[in-house]
CSV table of C-alpha atoms in Angstrom, one decimal:
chain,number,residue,atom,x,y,z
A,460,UNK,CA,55.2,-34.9,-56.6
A,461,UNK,CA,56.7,-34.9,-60.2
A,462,UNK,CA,55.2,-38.1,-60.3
A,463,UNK,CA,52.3,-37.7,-59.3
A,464,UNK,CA,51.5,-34.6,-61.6
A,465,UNK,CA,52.6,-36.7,-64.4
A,466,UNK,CA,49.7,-39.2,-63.7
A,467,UNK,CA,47.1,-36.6,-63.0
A,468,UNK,CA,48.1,-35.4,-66.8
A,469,UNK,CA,48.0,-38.7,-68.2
A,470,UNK,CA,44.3,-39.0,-66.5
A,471,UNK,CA,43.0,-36.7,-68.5
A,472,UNK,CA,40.4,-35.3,-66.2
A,473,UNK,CA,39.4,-38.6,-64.8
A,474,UNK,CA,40.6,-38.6,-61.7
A,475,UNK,CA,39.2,-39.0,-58.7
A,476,UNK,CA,40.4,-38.1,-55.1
A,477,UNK,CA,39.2,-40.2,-52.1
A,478,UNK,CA,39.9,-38.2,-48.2
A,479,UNK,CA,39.5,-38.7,-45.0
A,480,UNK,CA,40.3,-37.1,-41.6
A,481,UNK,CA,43.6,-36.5,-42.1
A,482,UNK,CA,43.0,-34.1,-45.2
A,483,UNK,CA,41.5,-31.3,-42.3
A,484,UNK,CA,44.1,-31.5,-39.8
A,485,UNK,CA,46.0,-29.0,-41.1
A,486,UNK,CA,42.5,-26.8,-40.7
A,487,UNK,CA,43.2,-27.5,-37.0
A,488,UNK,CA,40.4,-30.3,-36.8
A,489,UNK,CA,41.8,-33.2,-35.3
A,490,UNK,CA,40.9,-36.8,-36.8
A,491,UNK,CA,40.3,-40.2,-35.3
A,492,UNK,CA,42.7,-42.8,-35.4
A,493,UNK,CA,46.3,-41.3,-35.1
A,494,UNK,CA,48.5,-41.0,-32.1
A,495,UNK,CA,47.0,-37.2,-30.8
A,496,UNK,CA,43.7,-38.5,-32.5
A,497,UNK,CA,40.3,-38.5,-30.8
A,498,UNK,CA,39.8,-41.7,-30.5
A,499,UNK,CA,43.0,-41.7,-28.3
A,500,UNK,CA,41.8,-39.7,-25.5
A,501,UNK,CA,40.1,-41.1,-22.2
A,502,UNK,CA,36.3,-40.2,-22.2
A,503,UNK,CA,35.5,-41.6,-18.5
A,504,UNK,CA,33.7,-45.5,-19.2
A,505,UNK,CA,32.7,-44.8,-23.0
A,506,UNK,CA,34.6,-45.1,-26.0
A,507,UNK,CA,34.0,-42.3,-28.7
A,508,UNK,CA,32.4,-45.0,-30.3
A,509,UNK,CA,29.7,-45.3,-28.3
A,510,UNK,CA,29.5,-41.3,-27.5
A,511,UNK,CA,28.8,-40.6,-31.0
A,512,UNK,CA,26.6,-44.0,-31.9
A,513,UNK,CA,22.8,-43.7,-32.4
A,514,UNK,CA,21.9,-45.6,-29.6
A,515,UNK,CA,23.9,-42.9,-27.4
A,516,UNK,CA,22.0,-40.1,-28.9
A,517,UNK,CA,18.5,-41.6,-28.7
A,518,UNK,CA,19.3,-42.5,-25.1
A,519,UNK,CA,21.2,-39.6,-23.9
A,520,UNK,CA,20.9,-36.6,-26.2
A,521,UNK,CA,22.4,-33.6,-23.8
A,522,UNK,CA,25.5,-35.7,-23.6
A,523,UNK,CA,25.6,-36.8,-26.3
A,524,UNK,CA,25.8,-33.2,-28.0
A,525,UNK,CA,28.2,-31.7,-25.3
A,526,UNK,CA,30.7,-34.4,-26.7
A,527,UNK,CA,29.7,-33.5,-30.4
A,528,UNK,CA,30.0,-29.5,-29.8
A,529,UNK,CA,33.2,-30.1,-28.2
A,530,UNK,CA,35.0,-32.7,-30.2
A,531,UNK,CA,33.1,-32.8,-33.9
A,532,UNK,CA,32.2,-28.8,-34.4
A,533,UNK,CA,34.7,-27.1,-36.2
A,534,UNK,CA,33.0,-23.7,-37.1
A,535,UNK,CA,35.4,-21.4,-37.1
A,536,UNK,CA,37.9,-24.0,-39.6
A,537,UNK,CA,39.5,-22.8,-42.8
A,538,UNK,CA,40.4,-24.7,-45.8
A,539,UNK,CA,44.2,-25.8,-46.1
A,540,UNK,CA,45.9,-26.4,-48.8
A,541,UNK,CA,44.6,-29.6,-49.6
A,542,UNK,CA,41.5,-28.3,-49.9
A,543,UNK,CA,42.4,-25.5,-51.9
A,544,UNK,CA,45.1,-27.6,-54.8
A,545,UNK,CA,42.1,-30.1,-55.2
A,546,UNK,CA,39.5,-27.0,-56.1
A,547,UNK,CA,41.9,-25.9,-58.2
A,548,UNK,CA,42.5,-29.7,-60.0
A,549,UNK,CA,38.9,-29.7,-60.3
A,550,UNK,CA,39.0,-25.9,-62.0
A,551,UNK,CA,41.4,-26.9,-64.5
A,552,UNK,CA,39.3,-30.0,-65.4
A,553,UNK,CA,41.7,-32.5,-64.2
A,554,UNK,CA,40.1,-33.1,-61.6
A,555,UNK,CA,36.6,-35.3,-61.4
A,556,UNK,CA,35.2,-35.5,-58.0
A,557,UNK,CA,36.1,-35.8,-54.5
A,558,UNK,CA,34.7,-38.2,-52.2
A,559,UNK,CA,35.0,-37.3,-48.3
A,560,UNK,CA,34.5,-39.3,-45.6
A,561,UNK,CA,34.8,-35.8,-43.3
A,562,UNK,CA,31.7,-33.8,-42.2
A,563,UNK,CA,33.3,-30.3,-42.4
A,564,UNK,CA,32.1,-28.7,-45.7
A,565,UNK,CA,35.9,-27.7,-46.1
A,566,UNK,CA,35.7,-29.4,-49.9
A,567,UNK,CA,32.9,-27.2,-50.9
A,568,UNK,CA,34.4,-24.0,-48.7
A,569,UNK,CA,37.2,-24.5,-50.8
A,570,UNK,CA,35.8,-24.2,-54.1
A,571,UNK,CA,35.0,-27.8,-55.2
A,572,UNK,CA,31.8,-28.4,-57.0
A,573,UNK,CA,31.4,-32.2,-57.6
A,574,UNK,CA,31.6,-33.3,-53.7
A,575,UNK,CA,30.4,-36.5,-52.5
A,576,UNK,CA,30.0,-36.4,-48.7
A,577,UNK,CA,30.0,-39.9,-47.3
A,578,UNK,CA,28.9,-39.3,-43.7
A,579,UNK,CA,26.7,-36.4,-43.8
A,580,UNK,CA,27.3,-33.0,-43.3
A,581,UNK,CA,27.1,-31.2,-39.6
A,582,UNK,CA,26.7,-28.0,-41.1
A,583,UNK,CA,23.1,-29.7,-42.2
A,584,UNK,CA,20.8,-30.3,-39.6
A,585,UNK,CA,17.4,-31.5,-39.1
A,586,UNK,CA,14.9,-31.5,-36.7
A,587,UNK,CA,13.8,-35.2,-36.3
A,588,UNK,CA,10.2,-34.5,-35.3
A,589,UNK,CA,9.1,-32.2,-38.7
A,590,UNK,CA,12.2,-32.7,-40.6
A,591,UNK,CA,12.5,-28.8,-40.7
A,592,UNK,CA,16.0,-27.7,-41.7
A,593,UNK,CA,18.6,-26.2,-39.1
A,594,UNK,CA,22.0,-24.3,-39.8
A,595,UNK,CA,25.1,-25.3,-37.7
A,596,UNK,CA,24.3,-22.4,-35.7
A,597,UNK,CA,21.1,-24.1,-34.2
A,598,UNK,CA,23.7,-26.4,-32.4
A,599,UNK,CA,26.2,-23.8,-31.5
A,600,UNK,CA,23.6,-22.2,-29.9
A,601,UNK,CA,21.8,-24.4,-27.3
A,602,UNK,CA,22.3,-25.6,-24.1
A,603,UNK,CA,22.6,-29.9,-23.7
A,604,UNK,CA,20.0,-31.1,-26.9
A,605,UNK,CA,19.0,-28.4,-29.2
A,606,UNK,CA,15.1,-28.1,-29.9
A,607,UNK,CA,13.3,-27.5,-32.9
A,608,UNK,CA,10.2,-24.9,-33.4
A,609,UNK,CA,8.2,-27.8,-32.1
A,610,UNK,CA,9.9,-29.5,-29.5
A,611,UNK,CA,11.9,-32.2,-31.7
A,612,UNK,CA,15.2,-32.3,-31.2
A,613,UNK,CA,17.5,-31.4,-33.9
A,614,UNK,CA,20.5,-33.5,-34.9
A,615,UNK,CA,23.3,-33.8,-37.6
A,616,UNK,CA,22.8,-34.8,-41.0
A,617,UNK,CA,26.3,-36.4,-40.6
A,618,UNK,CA,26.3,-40.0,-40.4
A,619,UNK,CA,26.0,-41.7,-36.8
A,620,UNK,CA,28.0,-44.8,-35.6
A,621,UNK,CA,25.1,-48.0,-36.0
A,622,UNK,CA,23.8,-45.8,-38.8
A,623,UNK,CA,23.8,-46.7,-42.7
A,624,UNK,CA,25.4,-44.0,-45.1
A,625,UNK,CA,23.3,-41.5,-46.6
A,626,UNK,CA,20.7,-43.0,-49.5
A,627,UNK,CA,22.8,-43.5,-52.7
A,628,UNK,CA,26.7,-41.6,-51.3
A,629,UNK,CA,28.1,-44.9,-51.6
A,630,UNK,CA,26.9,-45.9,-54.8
A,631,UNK,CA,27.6,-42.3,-56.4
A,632,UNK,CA,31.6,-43.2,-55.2
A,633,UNK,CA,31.5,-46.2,-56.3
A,634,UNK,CA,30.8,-45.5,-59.7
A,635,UNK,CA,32.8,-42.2,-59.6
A,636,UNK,CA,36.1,-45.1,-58.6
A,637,UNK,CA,34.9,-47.1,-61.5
A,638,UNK,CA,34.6,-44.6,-64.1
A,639,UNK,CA,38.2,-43.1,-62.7
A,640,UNK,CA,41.6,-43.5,-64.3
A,641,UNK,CA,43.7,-42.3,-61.4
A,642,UNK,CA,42.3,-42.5,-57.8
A,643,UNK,CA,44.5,-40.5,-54.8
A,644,UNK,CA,43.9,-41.7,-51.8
A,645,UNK,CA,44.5,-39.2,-48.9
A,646,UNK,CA,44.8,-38.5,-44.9
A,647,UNK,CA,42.8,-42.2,-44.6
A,648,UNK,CA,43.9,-45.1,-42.7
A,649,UNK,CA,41.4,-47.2,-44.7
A,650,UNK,CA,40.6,-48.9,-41.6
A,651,UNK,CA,36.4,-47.3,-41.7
A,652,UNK,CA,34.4,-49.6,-43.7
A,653,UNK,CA,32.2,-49.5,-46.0
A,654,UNK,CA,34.3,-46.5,-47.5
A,655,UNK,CA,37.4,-48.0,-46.8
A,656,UNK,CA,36.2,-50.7,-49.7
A,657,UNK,CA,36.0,-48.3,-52.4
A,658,UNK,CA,39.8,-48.7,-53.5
A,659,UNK,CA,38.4,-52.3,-54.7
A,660,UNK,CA,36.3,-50.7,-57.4
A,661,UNK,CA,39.7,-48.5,-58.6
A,662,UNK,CA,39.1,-48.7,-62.8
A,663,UNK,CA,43.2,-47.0,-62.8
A,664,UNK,CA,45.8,-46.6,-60.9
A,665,UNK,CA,46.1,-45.9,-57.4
A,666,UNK,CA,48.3,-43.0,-55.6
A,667,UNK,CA,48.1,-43.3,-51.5
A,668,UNK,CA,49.1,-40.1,-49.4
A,669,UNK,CA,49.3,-40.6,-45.8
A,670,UNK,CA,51.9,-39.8,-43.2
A,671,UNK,CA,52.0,-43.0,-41.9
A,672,UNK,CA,52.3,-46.4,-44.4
A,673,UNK,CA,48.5,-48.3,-44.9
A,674,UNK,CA,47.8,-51.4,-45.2
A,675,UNK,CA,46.7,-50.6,-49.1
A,676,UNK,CA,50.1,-49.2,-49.8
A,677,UNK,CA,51.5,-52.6,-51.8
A,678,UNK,CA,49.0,-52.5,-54.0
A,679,UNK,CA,49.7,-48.7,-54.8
A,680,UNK,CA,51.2,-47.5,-58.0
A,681,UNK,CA,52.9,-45.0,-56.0
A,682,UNK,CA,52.7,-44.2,-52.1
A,683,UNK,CA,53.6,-40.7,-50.8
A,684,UNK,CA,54.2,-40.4,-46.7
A,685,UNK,CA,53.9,-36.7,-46.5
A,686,UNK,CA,51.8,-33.8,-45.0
A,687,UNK,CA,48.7,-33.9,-47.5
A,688,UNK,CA,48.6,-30.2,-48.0
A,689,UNK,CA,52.2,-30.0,-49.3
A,690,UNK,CA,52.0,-33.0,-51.5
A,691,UNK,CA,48.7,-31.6,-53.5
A,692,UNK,CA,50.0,-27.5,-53.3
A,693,UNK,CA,53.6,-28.8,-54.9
A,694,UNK,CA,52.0,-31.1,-57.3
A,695,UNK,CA,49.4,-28.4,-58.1
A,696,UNK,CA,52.5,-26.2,-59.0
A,697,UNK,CA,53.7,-28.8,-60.9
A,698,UNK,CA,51.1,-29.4,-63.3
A,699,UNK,CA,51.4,-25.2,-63.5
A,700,UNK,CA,48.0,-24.1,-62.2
């Protein structure tokens, strides 16, 4: 952690912190890929791939959103301290922007302006008939697929498997990567591409925290195999803010 609040300092304010799943686990949301993960559980005949692809929820919506009530909603989820040291990196102007691969809003609960949201939001919602605009609590709410005013049914702005990313995310964390001197990598595998590819396009160094090594972590100036939230709160202390 000494370490890495000495790079943050020599960054300048150009630094940019790249997140994934792992970073809301310690908000009690559960991410993909690990050992207790969701993509290790048994779903009957269908991966979790396929229960949250497109093709899935064009062909069968009501199941479709009883898996994505149950397994992707997080309403009632609080920032950690993740979350929280990286709001208050960004406060202090040390910090640039955050890039997220998560669809929680926990970035932007926590204080952080400059958030770019590579998969979507599922606090956003849209009905895809009108396009009319739905809060979280339209799909808390319903019973099998939720219904617009009009009889469209609404779904996640949060980004679908078979499904591009959002018009321009990518190419916003791209250049924010470029333009970066220090990039931290956190609570990713690095195994979900196109994001994955954005270490490629580092224009500084590289710091990876994860609890389990990556496949990226050679190429790291340093690599850190901690709890997320106790690496960023210590190194926030630290720096002294």
């Amino acid at each position: 952690m000494n370490e890495l609040a000495k790079l943050i300092k020599e960054a300048d304010g150009k630094t940019v912190f790249f997140g994934g799943a792992g970073v809301s686990t310690e908000s009690g949301i559960p991410d993909f890929r690990s050992a207790d993960g969701i993509y290790s559980e048994k779903y009957g005949r269908l991966s979790p791939e396929v229960l949250v692809s497109r093709s899935y929820f064009e062909a069968e919506p009501e199941a479709f959103f009883d898996f994505y009530r149950k397994k992707l909603l997080y309403p009632d989820a609080l920032p950690n301290d993740a979350h929280l040291s990286l709001a208050k990196l960004e406060e202090a102007g040390l910090l640039s922007c955050v890039v997220t691969q998560n669809i929680d809003g926990l970035h932007t609960a926590a204080g952080s302006k400059n958030v770019i949201e590579l998969h979507g939001s599922s606090l956003r919602n849209h009905c895809v008939r009108c396009g009319k605009k739905y809060s979280v609590d339209a799909m808390l709410n319903s019973n099998g697929g939720p219904r617009g005013e009009r009889g469209g049914i609404i779904r996640p702005d949060a980004t679908l498997h078979e499904e591009a990313l959002p018009e321009g995310a990518f190419e916003s964390a791209v250049r924010a990567v470029a333009e970066s001197r220090l990039l931290i990598v956190g609570g990713t595998s690095l195994a979900v591409y196109p994001a994955a590819s954005l270490t490629r396009y580092a224009g500084g160094k590289i710091v990876l925290i994860n609890l389990t090594p990556t496949g990226a972590d050679k190429g790291a100036d340093l690599a850190i195999h901690e709890k997320i939230g106790r690496v960023l709160s210590e190194t926030v202390r630290e720096i002294g803010i």
